[in-house]
PDB file of C-alpha atoms in Angstrom:
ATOM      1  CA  UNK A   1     -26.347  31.237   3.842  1.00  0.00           C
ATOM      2  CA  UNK A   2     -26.742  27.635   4.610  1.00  0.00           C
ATOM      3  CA  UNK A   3     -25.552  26.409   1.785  1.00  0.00           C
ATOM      4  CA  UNK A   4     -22.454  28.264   1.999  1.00  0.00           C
ATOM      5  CA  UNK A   5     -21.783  27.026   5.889  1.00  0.00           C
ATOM      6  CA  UNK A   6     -22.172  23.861   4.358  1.00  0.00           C
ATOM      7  CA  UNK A   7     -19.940  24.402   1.852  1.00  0.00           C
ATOM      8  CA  UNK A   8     -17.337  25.502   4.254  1.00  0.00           C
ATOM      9  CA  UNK A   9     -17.857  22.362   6.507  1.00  0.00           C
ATOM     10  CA  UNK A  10     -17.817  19.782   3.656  1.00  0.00           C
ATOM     11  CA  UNK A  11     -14.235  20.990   2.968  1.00  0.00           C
ATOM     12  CA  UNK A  12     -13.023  21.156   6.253  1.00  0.00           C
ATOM     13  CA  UNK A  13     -14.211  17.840   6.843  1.00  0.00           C
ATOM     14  CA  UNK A  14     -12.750  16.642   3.182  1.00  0.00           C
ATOM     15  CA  UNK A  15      -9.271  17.402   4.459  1.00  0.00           C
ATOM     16  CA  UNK A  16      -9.753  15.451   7.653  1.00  0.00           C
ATOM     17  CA  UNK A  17      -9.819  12.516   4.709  1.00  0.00           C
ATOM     18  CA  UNK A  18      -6.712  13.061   3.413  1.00  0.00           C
ATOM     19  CA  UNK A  19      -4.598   9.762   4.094  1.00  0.00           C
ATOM     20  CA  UNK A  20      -0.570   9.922   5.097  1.00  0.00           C
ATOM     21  CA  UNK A  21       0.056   7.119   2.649  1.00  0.00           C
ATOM     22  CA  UNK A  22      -2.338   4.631   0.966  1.00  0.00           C
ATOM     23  CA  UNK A  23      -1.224   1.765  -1.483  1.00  0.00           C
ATOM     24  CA  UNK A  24       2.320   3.453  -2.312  1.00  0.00           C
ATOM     25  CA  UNK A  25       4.200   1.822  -5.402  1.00  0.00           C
ATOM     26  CA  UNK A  26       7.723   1.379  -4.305  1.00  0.00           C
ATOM     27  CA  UNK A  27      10.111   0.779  -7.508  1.00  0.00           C
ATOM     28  CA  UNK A  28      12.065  -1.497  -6.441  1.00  0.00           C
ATOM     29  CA  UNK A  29      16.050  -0.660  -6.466  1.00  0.00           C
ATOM     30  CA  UNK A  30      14.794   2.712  -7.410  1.00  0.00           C
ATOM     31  CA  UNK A  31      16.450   4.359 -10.553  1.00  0.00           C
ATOM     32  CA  UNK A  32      18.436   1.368 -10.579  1.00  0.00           C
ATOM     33  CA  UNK A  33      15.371  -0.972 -10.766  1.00  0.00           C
ATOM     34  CA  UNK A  34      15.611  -4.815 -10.814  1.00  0.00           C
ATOM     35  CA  UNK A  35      19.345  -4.908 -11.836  1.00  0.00           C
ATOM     36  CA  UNK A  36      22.931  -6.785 -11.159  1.00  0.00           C
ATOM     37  CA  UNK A  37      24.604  -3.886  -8.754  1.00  0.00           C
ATOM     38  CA  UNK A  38      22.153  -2.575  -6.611  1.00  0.00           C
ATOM     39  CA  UNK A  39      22.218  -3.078  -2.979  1.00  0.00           C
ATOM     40  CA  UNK A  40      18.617  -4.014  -2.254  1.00  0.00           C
ATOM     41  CA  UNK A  41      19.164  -4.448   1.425  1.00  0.00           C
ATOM     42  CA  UNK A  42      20.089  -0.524   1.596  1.00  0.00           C
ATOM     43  CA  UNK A  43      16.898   0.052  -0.768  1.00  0.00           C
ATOM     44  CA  UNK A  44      14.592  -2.165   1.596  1.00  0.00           C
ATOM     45  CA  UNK A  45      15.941   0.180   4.626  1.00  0.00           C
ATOM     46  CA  UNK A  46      14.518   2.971   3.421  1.00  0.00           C
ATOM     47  CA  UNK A  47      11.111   2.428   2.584  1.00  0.00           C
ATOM     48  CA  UNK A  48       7.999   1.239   4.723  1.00  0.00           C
ATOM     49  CA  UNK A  49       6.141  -1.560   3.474  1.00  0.00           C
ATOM     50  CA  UNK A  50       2.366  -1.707   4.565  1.00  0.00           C
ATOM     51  CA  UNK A  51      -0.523  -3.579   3.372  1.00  0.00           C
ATOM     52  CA  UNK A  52      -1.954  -2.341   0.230  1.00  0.00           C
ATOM     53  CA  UNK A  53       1.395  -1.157  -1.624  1.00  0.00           C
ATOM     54  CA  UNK A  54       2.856  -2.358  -3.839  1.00  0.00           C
ATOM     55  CA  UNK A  55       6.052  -3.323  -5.464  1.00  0.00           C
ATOM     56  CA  UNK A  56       7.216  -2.642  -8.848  1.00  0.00           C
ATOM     57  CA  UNK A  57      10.035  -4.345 -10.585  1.00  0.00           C
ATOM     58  CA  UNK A  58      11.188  -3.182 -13.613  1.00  0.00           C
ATOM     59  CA  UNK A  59      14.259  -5.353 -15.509  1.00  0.00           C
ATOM     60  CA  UNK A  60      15.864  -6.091 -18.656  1.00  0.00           C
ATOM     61  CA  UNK A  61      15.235  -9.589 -20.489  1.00  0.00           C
ATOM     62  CA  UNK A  62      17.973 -11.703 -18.664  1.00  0.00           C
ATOM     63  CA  UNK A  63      16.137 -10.992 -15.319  1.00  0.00           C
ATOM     64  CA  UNK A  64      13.026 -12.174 -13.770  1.00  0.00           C
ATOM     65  CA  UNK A  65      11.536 -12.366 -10.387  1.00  0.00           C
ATOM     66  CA  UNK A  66      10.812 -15.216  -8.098  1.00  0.00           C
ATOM     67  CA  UNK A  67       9.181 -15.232  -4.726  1.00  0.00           C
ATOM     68  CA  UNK A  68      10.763 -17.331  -2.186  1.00  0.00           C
ATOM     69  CA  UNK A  69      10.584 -18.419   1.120  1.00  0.00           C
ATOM     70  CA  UNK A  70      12.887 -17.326   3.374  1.00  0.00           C
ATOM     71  CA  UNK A  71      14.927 -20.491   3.140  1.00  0.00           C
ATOM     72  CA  UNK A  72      15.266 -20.574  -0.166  1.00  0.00           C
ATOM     73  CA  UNK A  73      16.640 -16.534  -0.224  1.00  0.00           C
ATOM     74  CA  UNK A  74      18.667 -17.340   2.211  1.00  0.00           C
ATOM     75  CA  UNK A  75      20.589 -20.224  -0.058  1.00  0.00           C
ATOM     76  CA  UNK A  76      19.623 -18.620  -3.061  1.00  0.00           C
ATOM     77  CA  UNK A  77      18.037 -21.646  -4.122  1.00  0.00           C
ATOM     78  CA  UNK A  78      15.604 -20.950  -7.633  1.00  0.00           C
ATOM     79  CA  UNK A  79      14.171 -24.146  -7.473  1.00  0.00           C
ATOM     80  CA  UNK A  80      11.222 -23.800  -5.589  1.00  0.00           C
ATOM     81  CA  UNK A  81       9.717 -20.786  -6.179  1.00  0.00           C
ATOM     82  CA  UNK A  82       6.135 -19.665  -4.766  1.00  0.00           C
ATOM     83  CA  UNK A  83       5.689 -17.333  -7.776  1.00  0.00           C
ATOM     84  CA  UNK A  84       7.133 -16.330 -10.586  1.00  0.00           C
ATOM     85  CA  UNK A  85       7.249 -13.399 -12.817  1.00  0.00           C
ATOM     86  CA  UNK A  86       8.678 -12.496 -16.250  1.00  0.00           C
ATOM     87  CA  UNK A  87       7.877  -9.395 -18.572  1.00  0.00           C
ATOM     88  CA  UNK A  88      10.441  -7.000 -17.615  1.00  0.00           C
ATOM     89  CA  UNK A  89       7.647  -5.178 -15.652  1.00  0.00           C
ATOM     90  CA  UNK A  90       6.035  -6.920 -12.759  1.00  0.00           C
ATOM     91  CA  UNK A  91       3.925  -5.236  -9.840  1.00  0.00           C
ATOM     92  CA  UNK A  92       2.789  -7.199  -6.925  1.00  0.00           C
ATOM     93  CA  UNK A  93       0.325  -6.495  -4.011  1.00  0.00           C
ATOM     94  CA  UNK A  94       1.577  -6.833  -0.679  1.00  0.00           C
ATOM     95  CA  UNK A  95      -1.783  -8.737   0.696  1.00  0.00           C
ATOM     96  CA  UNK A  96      -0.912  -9.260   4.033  1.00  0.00           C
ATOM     97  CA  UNK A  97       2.015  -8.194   7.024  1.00  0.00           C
ATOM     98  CA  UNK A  98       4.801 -10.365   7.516  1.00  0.00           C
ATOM     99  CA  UNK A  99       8.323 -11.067   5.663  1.00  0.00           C
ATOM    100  CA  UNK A 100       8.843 -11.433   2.160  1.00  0.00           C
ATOM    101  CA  UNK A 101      11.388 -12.653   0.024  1.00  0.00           C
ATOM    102  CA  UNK A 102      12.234 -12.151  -3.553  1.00  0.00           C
ATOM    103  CA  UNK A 103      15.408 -13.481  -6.187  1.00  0.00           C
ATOM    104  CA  UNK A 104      16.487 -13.300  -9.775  1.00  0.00           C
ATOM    105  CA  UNK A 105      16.526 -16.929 -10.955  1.00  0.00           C
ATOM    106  CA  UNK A 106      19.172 -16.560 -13.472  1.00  0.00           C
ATOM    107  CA  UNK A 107      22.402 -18.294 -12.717  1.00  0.00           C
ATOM    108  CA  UNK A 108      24.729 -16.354 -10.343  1.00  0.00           C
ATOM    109  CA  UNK A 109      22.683 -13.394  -9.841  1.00  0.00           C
ATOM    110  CA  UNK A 110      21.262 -14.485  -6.613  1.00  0.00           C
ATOM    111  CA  UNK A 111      24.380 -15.018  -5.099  1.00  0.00           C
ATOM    112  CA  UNK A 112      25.834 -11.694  -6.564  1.00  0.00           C
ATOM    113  CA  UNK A 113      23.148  -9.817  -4.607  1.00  0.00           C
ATOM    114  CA  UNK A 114      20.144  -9.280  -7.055  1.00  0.00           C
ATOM    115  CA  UNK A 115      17.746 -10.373  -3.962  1.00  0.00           C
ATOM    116  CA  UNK A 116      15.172  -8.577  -1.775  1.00  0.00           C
ATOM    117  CA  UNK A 117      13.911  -9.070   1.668  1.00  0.00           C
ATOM    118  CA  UNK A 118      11.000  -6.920   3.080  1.00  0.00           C
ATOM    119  CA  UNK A 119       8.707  -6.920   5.656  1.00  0.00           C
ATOM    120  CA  UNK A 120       5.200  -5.759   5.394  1.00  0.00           C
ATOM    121  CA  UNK A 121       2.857  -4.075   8.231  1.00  0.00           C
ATOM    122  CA  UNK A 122      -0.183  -3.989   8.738  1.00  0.00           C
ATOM    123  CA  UNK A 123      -2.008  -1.279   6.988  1.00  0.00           C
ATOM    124  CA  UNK A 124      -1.312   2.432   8.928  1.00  0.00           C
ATOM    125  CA  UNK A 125      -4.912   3.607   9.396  1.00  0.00           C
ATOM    126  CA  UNK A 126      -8.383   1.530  10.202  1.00  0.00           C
ATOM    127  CA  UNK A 127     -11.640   3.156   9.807  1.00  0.00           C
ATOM    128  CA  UNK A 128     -13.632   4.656  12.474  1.00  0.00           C
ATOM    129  CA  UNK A 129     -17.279   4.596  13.199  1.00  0.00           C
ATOM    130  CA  UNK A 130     -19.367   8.007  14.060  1.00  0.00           C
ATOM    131  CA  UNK A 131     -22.509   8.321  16.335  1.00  0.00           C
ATOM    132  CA  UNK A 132     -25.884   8.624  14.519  1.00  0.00           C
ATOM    133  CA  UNK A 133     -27.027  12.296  13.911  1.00  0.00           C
ATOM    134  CA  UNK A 134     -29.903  13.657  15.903  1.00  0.00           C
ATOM    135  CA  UNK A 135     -33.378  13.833  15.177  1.00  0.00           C
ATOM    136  CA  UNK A 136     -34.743  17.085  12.807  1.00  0.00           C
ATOM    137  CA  UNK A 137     -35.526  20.033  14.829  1.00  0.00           C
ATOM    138  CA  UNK A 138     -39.269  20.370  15.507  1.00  0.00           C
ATOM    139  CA  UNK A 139     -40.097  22.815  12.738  1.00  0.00           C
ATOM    140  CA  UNK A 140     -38.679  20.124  10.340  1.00  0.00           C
ATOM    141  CA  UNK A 141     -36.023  22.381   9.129  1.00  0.00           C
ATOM    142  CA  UNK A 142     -32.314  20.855   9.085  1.00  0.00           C
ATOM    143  CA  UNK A 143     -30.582  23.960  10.800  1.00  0.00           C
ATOM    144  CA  UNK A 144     -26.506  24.489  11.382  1.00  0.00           C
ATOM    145  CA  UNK A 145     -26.165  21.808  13.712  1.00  0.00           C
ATOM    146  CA  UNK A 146     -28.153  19.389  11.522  1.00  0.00           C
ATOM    147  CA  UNK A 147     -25.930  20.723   8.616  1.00  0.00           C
ATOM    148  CA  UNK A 148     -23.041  19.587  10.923  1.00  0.00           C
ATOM    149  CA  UNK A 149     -24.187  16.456  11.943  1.00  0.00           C
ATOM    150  CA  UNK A 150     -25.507  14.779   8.297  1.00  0.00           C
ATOM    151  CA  UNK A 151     -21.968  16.374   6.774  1.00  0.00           C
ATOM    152  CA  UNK A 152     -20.235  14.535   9.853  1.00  0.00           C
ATOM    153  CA  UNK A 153     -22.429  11.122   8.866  1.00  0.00           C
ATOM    154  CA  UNK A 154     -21.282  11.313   4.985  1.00  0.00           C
ATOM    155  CA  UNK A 155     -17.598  12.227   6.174  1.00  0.00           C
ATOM    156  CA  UNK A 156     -17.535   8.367   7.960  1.00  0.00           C
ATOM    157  CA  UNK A 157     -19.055   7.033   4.826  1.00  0.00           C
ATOM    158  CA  UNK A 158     -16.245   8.227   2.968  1.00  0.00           C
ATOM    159  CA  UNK A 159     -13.558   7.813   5.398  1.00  0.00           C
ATOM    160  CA  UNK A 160     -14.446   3.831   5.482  1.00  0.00           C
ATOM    161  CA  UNK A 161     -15.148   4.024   1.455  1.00  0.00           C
ATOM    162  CA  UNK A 162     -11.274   5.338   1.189  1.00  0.00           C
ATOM    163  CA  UNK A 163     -10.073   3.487   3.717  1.00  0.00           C
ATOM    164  CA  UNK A 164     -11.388  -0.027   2.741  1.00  0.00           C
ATOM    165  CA  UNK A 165     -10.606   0.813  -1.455  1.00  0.00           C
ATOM    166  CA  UNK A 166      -7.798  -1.772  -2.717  1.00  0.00           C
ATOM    167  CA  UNK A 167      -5.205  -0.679  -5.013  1.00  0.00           C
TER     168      UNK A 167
END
């Protein structure tokens, strides 16, 4: 019997884990992907960038990726990049809030549009912290609200080993 209380609060405590969004990939441009064409600012409008995603460009062999300060996307200068990619698939890890900025160095496509502004927040969930479980009852047996407690200790544990995982 007390294993199968148990069993009933482990999983109603496992769903409390659950996360509304951890370390989402976002393709950038969508379908369209890292492309001449696609309206990035649109794209960028529709998604929420947090700490922890990440982005994923996929693009053809004339196209690359360069991050840029804002400056430099701004005037769609390639010339002083912070970072660059090549590969035709690059994913990056947005490691901290703020605004980002990101351009195709080839000639032109800048200034036709193939550039991406985003800005990240903060991650959407911290952990919390739980109170320490009680003492054993006197006979030494764990009983339900022991059960309860020990279940609710190891549910924090996990909550702050999900919560604090990187991508």
């Amino acid at each position: 019997m007390k294993t199968a209380v148990a069993a009933v609060l482990v999983a109603a405590m496992a769903a409390t884990l659950v996360p509304e969004a951890y370390c989402v990939d976002h393709v950038v441009g969508g379908s369209s992907g890292w492309a001449q064409g696609a309206d990035y600012a649109t794209w960028a409008n529709g998604e929420t960038f947090s700490v922890g995603d990440k982005l994923v460009f996929n693009y053809g062999g004339s196209h690359s990726v360069d991050q840029v300060s804002q400056s430099d996307y701004t005037n769609c200068n390639t010339g002083n990049a912070l970072k660059s990619y090549t590969g035709g698939s690059t994913n990056i890890t947005l490691s901290s809030s703020g605004s980002m900025y990101f351009i195709c160095p080839t000639l032109g496509h800048c200034d036709g549009g193939m550039k991406l502004a985003i800005t990240v927040g903060a991650s959407s969930t911290t952990p919390t912290t739980s109170s320490s479980p009680p003492p054993p009852t006197k006979s030494g047996s764990i009983g339900i609200s022991g059960y309860s407690n020990t279940l609710l200790a190891v549910d924090s544990i996990l909550v702050m080993t999900v919560l604090g995982r990187t991508c």
